[in-house]
């Protein structure tokens, strides 16, 4: 299961990186076109907005797998490691439940946005597309956090 969750999180993060790289190239081409007197790519800022939503959602599972979230151990630093491990396990379960709830509501938001048919102003991109990677990210993060709750000491990124 560790290998599966590691691969899932890295594939999603890789997809997020590809999206950001592609949009960076698009914006660069648009700026160069404007500077040499051509018309830039119409709606390039819409692509930036949507790609940020895509990437943020797709990077969530890797962040959960590597436990890259902010942790404050000011009050638990003095406790024995057995106690802090149990507190961490409780928080991992809270994260898992929180991600699952977030995923549930994002699915409903996606359905509502799709049914409403709202589109971006210049490129006419369906706005519900931005929900898809967020649902994948929240769902993947929830699964990883549940797995980390079950086997906490073994669930970190492979090689990380």
GROMACS .gro file of N, CA and C in nm:
model
  480
    1UNK      N    1   0.083  -0.120   0.000
    1UNK     CA    2   0.000   0.000   0.000
    1UNK      C    3   0.086   0.125   0.000
    2UNK      N    4   0.201   0.118   0.068
    2UNK     CA    5   0.292   0.233   0.072
    2UNK      C    6   0.338   0.270  -0.068
    3UNK      N    7   0.374   0.171  -0.148
    3UNK     CA    8   0.421   0.197  -0.284
    3UNK      C    9   0.307   0.257  -0.367
    4UNK      N   10   0.187   0.203  -0.351
    4UNK     CA   11   0.072   0.252  -0.428
    4UNK      C   12   0.042   0.399  -0.395
    5UNK      N   13   0.037   0.433  -0.267
    5UNK     CA   14   0.008   0.571  -0.230
    5UNK      C   15   0.121   0.664  -0.271
    6UNK      N   16   0.245   0.616  -0.264
    6UNK     CA   17   0.359   0.697  -0.308
    6UNK      C   18   0.349   0.725  -0.457
    7UNK      N   19   0.320   0.623  -0.535
    7UNK     CA   20   0.307   0.641  -0.680
    7UNK      C   21   0.191   0.733  -0.716
    8UNK      N   22   0.077   0.712  -0.651
    8UNK     CA   23  -0.039   0.796  -0.676
    8UNK      C   24  -0.007   0.943  -0.649
    9UNK      N   25   0.052   0.969  -0.534
    9UNK     CA   26   0.081   1.108  -0.499
    9UNK      C   27   0.183   1.170  -0.593
   10UNK      N   28   0.282   1.093  -0.635
   10UNK     CA   29   0.385   1.146  -0.727
   10UNK      C   30   0.331   1.166  -0.868
   11UNK      N   31   0.243   1.078  -0.913
   11UNK     CA   32   0.182   1.096  -1.045
   11UNK      C   33   0.096   1.222  -1.047
   12UNK      N   34   0.015   1.240  -0.942
   12UNK     CA   35  -0.069   1.360  -0.936
   12UNK      C   36   0.016   1.486  -0.926
   13UNK      N   37   0.121   1.484  -0.844
   13UNK     CA   38   0.210   1.600  -0.833
   13UNK      C   39   0.282   1.625  -0.965
   14UNK      N   40   0.322   1.518  -1.034
   14UNK     CA   41   0.385   1.534  -1.164
   14UNK      C   42   0.291   1.599  -1.264
   15UNK      N   43   0.165   1.558  -1.261
   15UNK     CA   44   0.065   1.619  -1.349
   15UNK      C   45   0.049   1.768  -1.316
   16UNK      N   46   0.049   1.800  -1.186
   16UNK     CA   47   0.041   1.941  -1.146
   16UNK      C   48   0.162   2.019  -1.195
   17UNK      N   49   0.279   1.959  -1.189
   17UNK     CA   50   0.400   2.025  -1.239
   17UNK      C   51   0.395   2.047  -1.388
   18UNK      N   52   0.343   1.949  -1.462
   18UNK     CA   53   0.330   1.964  -1.607
   18UNK      C   54   0.234   2.077  -1.641
   19UNK      N   55   0.124   2.086  -1.567
   19UNK     CA   56   0.027   2.194  -1.590
   19UNK      C   57   0.093   2.331  -1.568
   20UNK      N   58   0.164   2.345  -1.457
   20UNK     CA   59   0.230   2.472  -1.427
   20UNK      C   60   0.335   2.505  -1.533
   21UNK      N   61   0.413   2.406  -1.575
   21UNK     CA   62   0.516   2.428  -1.676
   21UNK      C   63   0.453   2.471  -1.808
   22UNK      N   64   0.345   2.404  -1.849
   22UNK     CA   65   0.279   2.438  -1.975
   22UNK      C   66   0.223   2.580  -1.971
   23UNK      N   67   0.165   2.617  -1.860
   23UNK     CA   68   0.111   2.753  -1.849
   23UNK      C   69   0.223   2.856  -1.844
   24UNK      N   70   0.333   2.822  -1.779
   24UNK     CA   71   0.448   2.914  -1.777
   24UNK      C   72   0.499   2.937  -1.919
   25UNK      N   73   0.505   2.833  -2.000
   25UNK     CA   74   0.546   2.848  -2.140
   25UNK      C   75   0.446   2.934  -2.218
   26UNK      N   76   0.319   2.912  -2.193
   26UNK     CA   77   0.214   2.989  -2.260
   26UNK      C   78   0.224   3.137  -2.226
   27UNK      N   79   0.240   3.166  -2.097
   27UNK     CA   80   0.251   3.306  -2.055
   27UNK      C   81   0.378   3.369  -2.110
   28UNK      N   82   0.487   3.294  -2.110
   28UNK     CA   83   0.611   3.345  -2.167
   28UNK      C   84   0.593   3.378  -2.315
   29UNK      N   85   0.531   3.289  -2.390
   29UNK     CA   86   0.505   3.313  -2.532
   29UNK      C   87   0.415   3.435  -2.549
   30UNK      N   88   0.315   3.450  -2.464
   30UNK     CA   89   0.224   3.564  -2.473
   30UNK      C   90   0.297   3.696  -2.448
   31UNK      N   91   0.384   3.698  -2.348
   31UNK     CA   92   0.458   3.820  -2.316
   31UNK      C   93   0.555   3.854  -2.429
   32UNK      N   94   0.622   3.754  -2.482
   32UNK     CA   95   0.715   3.778  -2.595
   32UNK      C   96   0.638   3.831  -2.715
   33UNK      N   97   0.524   3.773  -2.743
   33UNK     CA   98   0.442   3.819  -2.855
   33UNK      C   99   0.401   3.964  -2.837
   34UNK      N  100   0.363   4.001  -2.717
   34UNK     CA  101   0.323   4.140  -2.691
   34UNK      C  102   0.442   4.236  -2.706
   35UNK      N  103   0.559   4.192  -2.664
   35UNK     CA  104   0.677   4.278  -2.671
   35UNK      C  105   0.731   4.296  -2.812
   36UNK      N  106   0.700   4.205  -2.903
   36UNK     CA  107   0.746   4.223  -3.041
   36UNK      C  108   0.636   4.280  -3.130
   37UNK      N  109   0.528   4.323  -3.070
   37UNK     CA  110   0.424   4.392  -3.144
   37UNK      C  111   0.309   4.305  -3.192
   38UNK      N  112   0.310   4.179  -3.156
   38UNK     CA  113   0.198   4.092  -3.192
   38UNK      C  114   0.096   4.091  -3.079
   39UNK      N  115  -0.022   4.045  -3.111
   39UNK     CA  116  -0.124   4.033  -3.008
   39UNK      C  117  -0.092   3.910  -2.923
   40UNK      N  118  -0.093   3.927  -2.792
   40UNK     CA  119  -0.065   3.816  -2.701
   40UNK      C  120  -0.176   3.712  -2.705
   41UNK      N  121  -0.157   3.607  -2.631
   41UNK     CA  122  -0.256   3.500  -2.625
   41UNK      C  123  -0.375   3.549  -2.542
   42UNK      N  124  -0.490   3.549  -2.603
   42UNK     CA  125  -0.610   3.598  -2.537
   42UNK      C  126  -0.648   3.506  -2.421
   43UNK      N  127  -0.666   3.564  -2.304
   43UNK     CA  128  -0.709   3.488  -2.188
   43UNK      C  129  -0.596   3.417  -2.115
   44UNK      N  130  -0.473   3.463  -2.136
   44UNK     CA  131  -0.361   3.396  -2.069
   44UNK      C  132  -0.374   3.402  -1.917
   45UNK      N  133  -0.432   3.508  -1.864
   45UNK     CA  134  -0.451   3.517  -1.719
   45UNK      C  135  -0.554   3.416  -1.670
   46UNK      N  136  -0.651   3.383  -1.755
   46UNK     CA  137  -0.748   3.279  -1.717
   46UNK      C  138  -0.678   3.143  -1.706
   47UNK      N  139  -0.584   3.118  -1.795
   47UNK     CA  140  -0.507   2.994  -1.788
   47UNK      C  141  -0.425   2.987  -1.659
   48UNK      N  142  -0.369   3.102  -1.620
   48UNK     CA  143  -0.291   3.106  -1.496
   48UNK      C  144  -0.381   3.075  -1.377
   49UNK      N  145  -0.497   3.137  -1.372
   49UNK     CA  146  -0.590   3.113  -1.262
   49UNK      C  147  -0.630   2.967  -1.254
   50UNK      N  148  -0.668   2.910  -1.368
   50UNK     CA  149  -0.714   2.772  -1.367
   50UNK      C  150  -0.598   2.676  -1.337
   51UNK      N  151  -0.481   2.704  -1.389
   51UNK     CA  152  -0.367   2.615  -1.364
   51UNK      C  153  -0.325   2.617  -1.218
   52UNK      N  154  -0.338   2.732  -1.151
   52UNK     CA  155  -0.307   2.737  -1.008
   52UNK      C  156  -0.403   2.650  -0.929
   53UNK      N  157  -0.530   2.653  -0.966
   53UNK     CA  158  -0.628   2.566  -0.900
   53UNK      C  159  -0.596   2.419  -0.928
   54UNK      N  160  -0.560   2.388  -1.053
   54UNK     CA  161  -0.524   2.251  -1.088
   54UNK      C  162  -0.405   2.205  -1.004
   55UNK      N  163  -0.298   2.282  -1.007
   55UNK     CA  164  -0.174   2.241  -0.941
   55UNK      C  165  -0.193   2.228  -0.790
   56UNK      N  166  -0.262   2.323  -0.730
   56UNK     CA  167  -0.283   2.318  -0.585
   56UNK      C  168  -0.355   2.189  -0.546
   57UNK      N  169  -0.456   2.153  -0.622
   57UNK     CA  170  -0.528   2.029  -0.592
   57UNK      C  171  -0.443   1.905  -0.614
   58UNK      N  172  -0.362   1.907  -0.719
   58UNK     CA  173  -0.283   1.789  -0.753
   58UNK      C  174  -0.162   1.768  -0.662
   59UNK      N  175  -0.116   1.873  -0.596
   59UNK     CA  176  -0.001   1.859  -0.506
   59UNK      C  177  -0.043   1.815  -0.365
   60UNK      N  178  -0.171   1.821  -0.332
   60UNK     CA  179  -0.216   1.787  -0.197
   60UNK      C  180  -0.180   1.647  -0.150
   61UNK      N  181  -0.198   1.541  -0.232
   61UNK     CA  182  -0.164   1.407  -0.182
   61UNK      C  183  -0.016   1.390  -0.147
   62UNK      N  184   0.074   1.449  -0.225
   62UNK     CA  185   0.216   1.438  -0.194
   62UNK      C  186   0.248   1.513  -0.065
   63UNK      N  187   0.182   1.626  -0.045
   63UNK     CA  188   0.201   1.701   0.080
   63UNK      C  189   0.153   1.618   0.199
   64UNK      N  190   0.041   1.549   0.184
   64UNK     CA  191  -0.009   1.464   0.293
   64UNK      C  192   0.084   1.346   0.315
   65UNK      N  193   0.131   1.284   0.207
   65UNK     CA  194   0.217   1.167   0.221
   65UNK      C  195   0.347   1.200   0.292
   66UNK      N  196   0.405   1.315   0.261
   66UNK     CA  197   0.532   1.355   0.323
   66UNK      C  198   0.511   1.430   0.454
   67UNK      N  199   0.384   1.442   0.494
   67UNK     CA  200   0.348   1.517   0.615
   67UNK      C  201   0.405   1.657   0.609
   68UNK      N  202   0.383   1.721   0.496
   68UNK     CA  203   0.436   1.854   0.471
   68UNK      C  204   0.349   1.967   0.522
   69UNK      N  205   0.244   1.934   0.595
   69UNK     CA  206   0.158   2.037   0.652
   69UNK      C  207   0.226   2.102   0.772
   70UNK      N  208   0.182   2.217   0.808
   70UNK     CA  209   0.238   2.287   0.923
   70UNK      C  210   0.202   2.211   1.050
   71UNK      N  211   0.303   2.186   1.131
   71UNK     CA  212   0.281   2.119   1.259
   71UNK      C  213   0.340   2.206   1.370
   72UNK      N  214   0.263   2.226   1.473
   72UNK     CA  215   0.310   2.304   1.587
   72UNK      C  216   0.325   2.208   1.704
   73UNK      N  217   0.450   2.191   1.749
   73UNK     CA  218   0.473   2.097   1.858
   73UNK      C  219   0.518   2.169   1.986
   74UNK      N  220   0.478   2.293   1.997
   74UNK     CA  221   0.516   2.374   2.112
   74UNK      C  222   0.470   2.311   2.243
   75UNK      N  223   0.348   2.254   2.244
   75UNK     CA  224   0.291   2.200   2.366
   75UNK      C  225   0.322   2.051   2.385
   76UNK      N  226   0.369   1.984   2.279
   76UNK     CA  227   0.394   1.841   2.290
   76UNK      C  228   0.541   1.805   2.283
   77UNK      N  229   0.626   1.901   2.266
   77UNK     CA  230   0.770   1.876   2.250
   77UNK      C  231   0.831   1.806   2.371
   78UNK      N  232   0.780   1.830   2.488
   78UNK     CA  233   0.834   1.774   2.611
   78UNK      C  234   0.779   1.636   2.644
   79UNK      N  235   0.674   1.594   2.570
   79UNK     CA  236   0.608   1.465   2.600
   79UNK      C  237   0.690   1.349   2.546
   80UNK      N  238   0.671   1.230   2.605
   80UNK     CA  239   0.738   1.111   2.552
   80UNK      C  240   0.694   1.082   2.408
   81UNK      N  241   0.781   1.019   2.332
   81UNK     CA  242   0.753   0.993   2.191
   81UNK      C  243   0.629   0.904   2.171
   82UNK      N  244   0.601   0.816   2.265
   82UNK     CA  245   0.483   0.731   2.256
   82UNK      C  246   0.356   0.816   2.260
   83UNK      N  247   0.355   0.915   2.346
   83UNK     CA  248   0.238   1.004   2.359
   83UNK      C  249   0.224   1.091   2.234
   84UNK      N  250   0.334   1.149   2.188
   84UNK     CA  251   0.326   1.234   2.069
   84UNK      C  252   0.287   1.153   1.945
   85UNK      N  253   0.329   1.026   1.939
   85UNK     CA  254   0.289   0.940   1.827
   85UNK      C  255   0.137   0.919   1.828
   86UNK      N  256   0.079   0.901   1.946
   86UNK     CA  257  -0.067   0.884   1.956
   86UNK      C  258  -0.140   1.013   1.922
   87UNK      N  259  -0.086   1.126   1.964
   87UNK     CA  260  -0.147   1.256   1.929
   87UNK      C  261  -0.139   1.276   1.778
   88UNK      N  262  -0.025   1.242   1.718
   88UNK     CA  263  -0.011   1.252   1.572
   88UNK      C  264  -0.112   1.163   1.501
   89UNK      N  265  -0.134   1.046   1.556
   89UNK     CA  266  -0.230   0.952   1.496
   89UNK      C  267  -0.372   1.011   1.500
   90UNK      N  268  -0.406   1.075   1.611
   90UNK     CA  269  -0.537   1.139   1.622
   90UNK      C  270  -0.550   1.250   1.518
   91UNK      N  271  -0.445   1.330   1.503
   91UNK     CA  272  -0.449   1.439   1.404
   91UNK      C  273  -0.453   1.386   1.261
   92UNK      N  274  -0.384   1.274   1.235
   92UNK     CA  275  -0.392   1.213   1.102
   92UNK      C  276  -0.534   1.167   1.072
   93UNK      N  277  -0.601   1.111   1.172
   93UNK     CA  278  -0.740   1.071   1.153
   93UNK      C  279  -0.828   1.194   1.128
   94UNK      N  280  -0.801   1.302   1.201
   94UNK     CA  281  -0.876   1.427   1.179
   94UNK      C  282  -0.852   1.479   1.037
   95UNK      N  283  -0.728   1.473   0.991
   95UNK     CA  284  -0.698   1.513   0.854
   95UNK      C  285  -0.773   1.425   0.755
   96UNK      N  286  -0.772   1.295   0.776
   96UNK     CA  287  -0.840   1.202   0.686
   96UNK      C  288  -0.989   1.234   0.676
   97UNK      N  289  -1.051   1.256   0.790
   97UNK     CA  290  -1.194   1.289   0.791
   97UNK      C  291  -1.218   1.425   0.726
   98UNK      N  292  -1.133   1.521   0.758
   98UNK     CA  293  -1.145   1.654   0.698
   98UNK      C  294  -1.131   1.651   0.547
   99UNK      N  295  -1.031   1.578   0.496
   99UNK     CA  296  -1.014   1.565   0.351
   99UNK      C  297  -1.135   1.498   0.288
  100UNK      N  298  -1.189   1.396   0.354
  100UNK     CA  299  -1.306   1.326   0.300
  100UNK      C  300  -1.428   1.419   0.292
  101UNK      N  301  -1.449   1.498   0.396
  101UNK     CA  302  -1.560   1.593   0.396
  101UNK      C  303  -1.541   1.698   0.287
  102UNK      N  304  -1.418   1.748   0.276
  102UNK     CA  305  -1.387   1.847   0.172
  102UNK      C  306  -1.410   1.788   0.034
  103UNK      N  307  -1.368   1.666   0.013
  103UNK     CA  308  -1.389   1.599  -0.116
  103UNK      C  309  -1.538   1.585  -0.146
  104UNK      N  310  -1.615   1.547  -0.047
  104UNK     CA  311  -1.760   1.532  -0.064
  104UNK      C  312  -1.824   1.663  -0.109
  105UNK      N  313  -1.791   1.773  -0.042
  105UNK     CA  314  -1.850   1.901  -0.078
  105UNK      C  315  -1.798   1.954  -0.211
  106UNK      N  316  -1.674   1.922  -0.244
  106UNK     CA  317  -1.622   1.965  -0.375
  106UNK      C  318  -1.689   1.889  -0.488
  107UNK      N  319  -1.723   1.764  -0.465
  107UNK     CA  320  -1.796   1.689  -0.568
  107UNK      C  321  -1.931   1.754  -0.593
  108UNK      N  322  -1.998   1.793  -0.484
  108UNK     CA  323  -2.128   1.861  -0.501
  108UNK      C  324  -2.110   1.997  -0.568
  109UNK      N  325  -2.005   2.069  -0.534
  109UNK     CA  326  -1.977   2.196  -0.601
  109UNK      C  327  -1.948   2.178  -0.748
  110UNK      N  328  -1.873   2.073  -0.782
  110UNK     CA  329  -1.843   2.042  -0.922
  110UNK      C  330  -1.972   2.017  -0.999
  111UNK      N  331  -2.059   1.937  -0.942
  111UNK     CA  332  -2.185   1.905  -1.009
  111UNK      C  333  -2.269   2.031  -1.029
  112UNK      N  334  -2.277   2.115  -0.926
  112UNK     CA  335  -2.353   2.239  -0.939
  112UNK      C  336  -2.293   2.332  -1.044
  113UNK      N  337  -2.162   2.345  -1.044
  113UNK     CA  338  -2.097   2.432  -1.143
  113UNK      C  339  -2.117   2.378  -1.285
  114UNK      N  340  -2.111   2.247  -1.299
  114UNK     CA  341  -2.132   2.186  -1.431
  114UNK      C  342  -2.275   2.208  -1.477
  115UNK      N  343  -2.372   2.187  -1.388
  115UNK     CA  344  -2.512   2.206  -1.423
  115UNK      C  345  -2.544   2.352  -1.454
  116UNK      N  346  -2.478   2.442  -1.383
  116UNK     CA  347  -2.502   2.585  -1.406
  116UNK      C  348  -2.443   2.629  -1.539
  117UNK      N  349  -2.334   2.567  -1.582
  117UNK     CA  350  -2.275   2.597  -1.712
  117UNK      C  351  -2.192   2.723  -1.716
  118UNK      N  352  -2.145   2.770  -1.602
  118UNK     CA  353  -2.065   2.893  -1.598
  118UNK      C  354  -1.931   2.871  -1.668
  119UNK      N  355  -1.889   2.973  -1.744
  119UNK     CA  356  -1.765   2.965  -1.822
  119UNK      C  357  -1.680   3.088  -1.798
  120UNK      N  358  -1.550   3.074  -1.827
  120UNK     CA  359  -1.460   3.189  -1.814
  120UNK      C  360  -1.494   3.292  -1.921
  121UNK      N  361  -1.454   3.416  -1.897
  121UNK     CA  362  -1.499   3.527  -1.981
  121UNK      C  363  -1.434   3.526  -2.120
  122UNK      N  364  -1.304   3.512  -2.129
  122UNK     CA  365  -1.238   3.525  -2.258
  122UNK      C  366  -1.224   3.393  -2.335
  123UNK      N  367  -1.185   3.289  -2.266
  123UNK     CA  368  -1.159   3.162  -2.334
  123UNK      C  369  -1.278   3.068  -2.331
  124UNK      N  370  -1.379   3.104  -2.257
  124UNK     CA  371  -1.502   3.026  -2.244
  124UNK      C  372  -1.476   2.884  -2.194
  125UNK      N  373  -1.382   2.872  -2.100
  125UNK     CA  374  -1.352   2.742  -2.040
  125UNK      C  375  -1.457   2.713  -1.932
  126UNK      N  376  -1.506   2.591  -1.926
  126UNK     CA  377  -1.601   2.556  -1.820
  126UNK      C  378  -1.533   2.567  -1.683
  127UNK      N  379  -1.591   2.639  -1.591
  127UNK     CA  380  -1.529   2.660  -1.461
  127UNK      C  381  -1.528   2.535  -1.373
  128UNK      N  382  -1.613   2.440  -1.403
  128UNK     CA  383  -1.615   2.318  -1.322
  128UNK      C  384  -1.490   2.236  -1.342
  129UNK      N  385  -1.416   2.259  -1.450
  129UNK     CA  386  -1.292   2.185  -1.472
  129UNK      C  387  -1.194   2.203  -1.357
  130UNK      N  388  -1.194   2.320  -1.295
  130UNK     CA  389  -1.101   2.346  -1.185
  130UNK      C  390  -1.130   2.258  -1.064
  131UNK      N  391  -1.251   2.208  -1.054
  131UNK     CA  392  -1.288   2.123  -0.940
  131UNK      C  393  -1.232   1.981  -0.953
  132UNK      N  394  -1.210   1.934  -1.074
  132UNK     CA  395  -1.169   1.795  -1.095
  132UNK      C  396  -1.037   1.762  -1.024
  133UNK      N  397  -0.929   1.839  -1.046
  133UNK     CA  398  -0.806   1.806  -0.974
  133UNK      C  399  -0.818   1.828  -0.823
  134UNK      N  400  -0.901   1.921  -0.782
  134UNK     CA  401  -0.921   1.944  -0.638
  134UNK      C  402  -0.989   1.823  -0.574
  135UNK      N  403  -1.085   1.765  -0.644
  135UNK     CA  404  -1.152   1.644  -0.594
  135UNK      C  405  -1.052   1.528  -0.589
  136UNK      N  406  -0.972   1.513  -0.694
  136UNK     CA  407  -0.869   1.408  -0.694
  136UNK      C  408  -0.771   1.428  -0.580
  137UNK      N  409  -0.728   1.552  -0.560
  137UNK     CA  410  -0.631   1.581  -0.455
  137UNK      C  411  -0.687   1.558  -0.316
  138UNK      N  412  -0.808   1.605  -0.291
  138UNK     CA  413  -0.868   1.586  -0.159
  138UNK      C  414  -0.898   1.438  -0.133
  139UNK      N  415  -0.948   1.369  -0.235
  139UNK     CA  416  -0.976   1.226  -0.220
  139UNK      C  417  -0.848   1.146  -0.196
  140UNK      N  418  -0.745   1.175  -0.274
  140UNK     CA  419  -0.617   1.107  -0.255
  140UNK      C  420  -0.556   1.137  -0.120
  141UNK      N  421  -0.565   1.261  -0.077
  141UNK     CA  422  -0.512   1.299   0.055
  141UNK      C  423  -0.587   1.228   0.167
  142UNK      N  424  -0.716   1.213   0.151
  142UNK     CA  425  -0.796   1.142   0.251
  142UNK      C  426  -0.753   0.996   0.262
  143UNK      N  427  -0.738   0.931   0.147
  143UNK     CA  428  -0.694   0.791   0.148
  143UNK      C  429  -0.556   0.776   0.212
  144UNK      N  430  -0.465   0.866   0.178
  144UNK     CA  431  -0.330   0.859   0.233
  144UNK      C  432  -0.333   0.884   0.383
  145UNK      N  433  -0.410   0.982   0.428
  145UNK     CA  434  -0.418   1.010   0.572
  145UNK      C  435  -0.479   0.893   0.649
  146UNK      N  436  -0.580   0.828   0.591
  146UNK     CA  437  -0.636   0.708   0.656
  146UNK      C  438  -0.531   0.598   0.666
  147UNK      N  439  -0.455   0.579   0.558
  147UNK     CA  440  -0.348   0.478   0.560
  147UNK      C  441  -0.242   0.513   0.663
  148UNK      N  442  -0.208   0.642   0.674
  148UNK     CA  443  -0.110   0.685   0.773
  148UNK      C  444  -0.162   0.665   0.915
  149UNK      N  445  -0.292   0.672   0.933
  149UNK     CA  446  -0.351   0.648   1.064
  149UNK      C  447  -0.340   0.501   1.102
  150UNK      N  448  -0.360   0.413   1.005
  150UNK     CA  449  -0.354   0.270   1.031
  150UNK      C  450  -0.212   0.223   1.058
  151UNK      N  451  -0.117   0.267   0.976
  151UNK     CA  452   0.023   0.227   0.990
  151UNK      C  453   0.109   0.354   0.992
  152UNK      N  454   0.104   0.429   1.102
  152UNK     CA  455   0.165   0.563   1.103
  152UNK      C  456   0.315   0.567   1.085
  153UNK      N  457   0.388   0.475   1.142
  153UNK     CA  458   0.534   0.484   1.139
  153UNK      C  459   0.591   0.447   1.002
  154UNK      N  460   0.518   0.373   0.921
  154UNK     CA  461   0.570   0.329   0.792
  154UNK      C  462   0.521   0.414   0.677
  155UNK      N  463   0.428   0.505   0.701
  155UNK     CA  464   0.370   0.579   0.591
  155UNK      C  465   0.429   0.717   0.572
  156UNK      N  466   0.541   0.720   0.507
  156UNK     CA  467   0.597   0.844   0.453
  156UNK      C  468   0.642   0.812   0.312
  157UNK      N  469   0.678   0.912   0.238
  157UNK     CA  470   0.716   0.891   0.099
  157UNK      C  471   0.835   0.795   0.090
  158UNK      N  472   0.832   0.711  -0.013
  158UNK     CA  473   0.943   0.618  -0.037
  158UNK      C  474   1.066   0.699  -0.072
  159UNK      N  475   1.173   0.675   0.001
  159UNK     CA  476   1.297   0.747  -0.024
  159UNK      C  477   1.295   0.890   0.028
  160UNK      N  478   1.191   0.928   0.108
  160UNK     CA  479   1.183   1.066   0.155
  160UNK      C  480   1.153   1.078   0.298
   0.00000   0.00000   0.00000
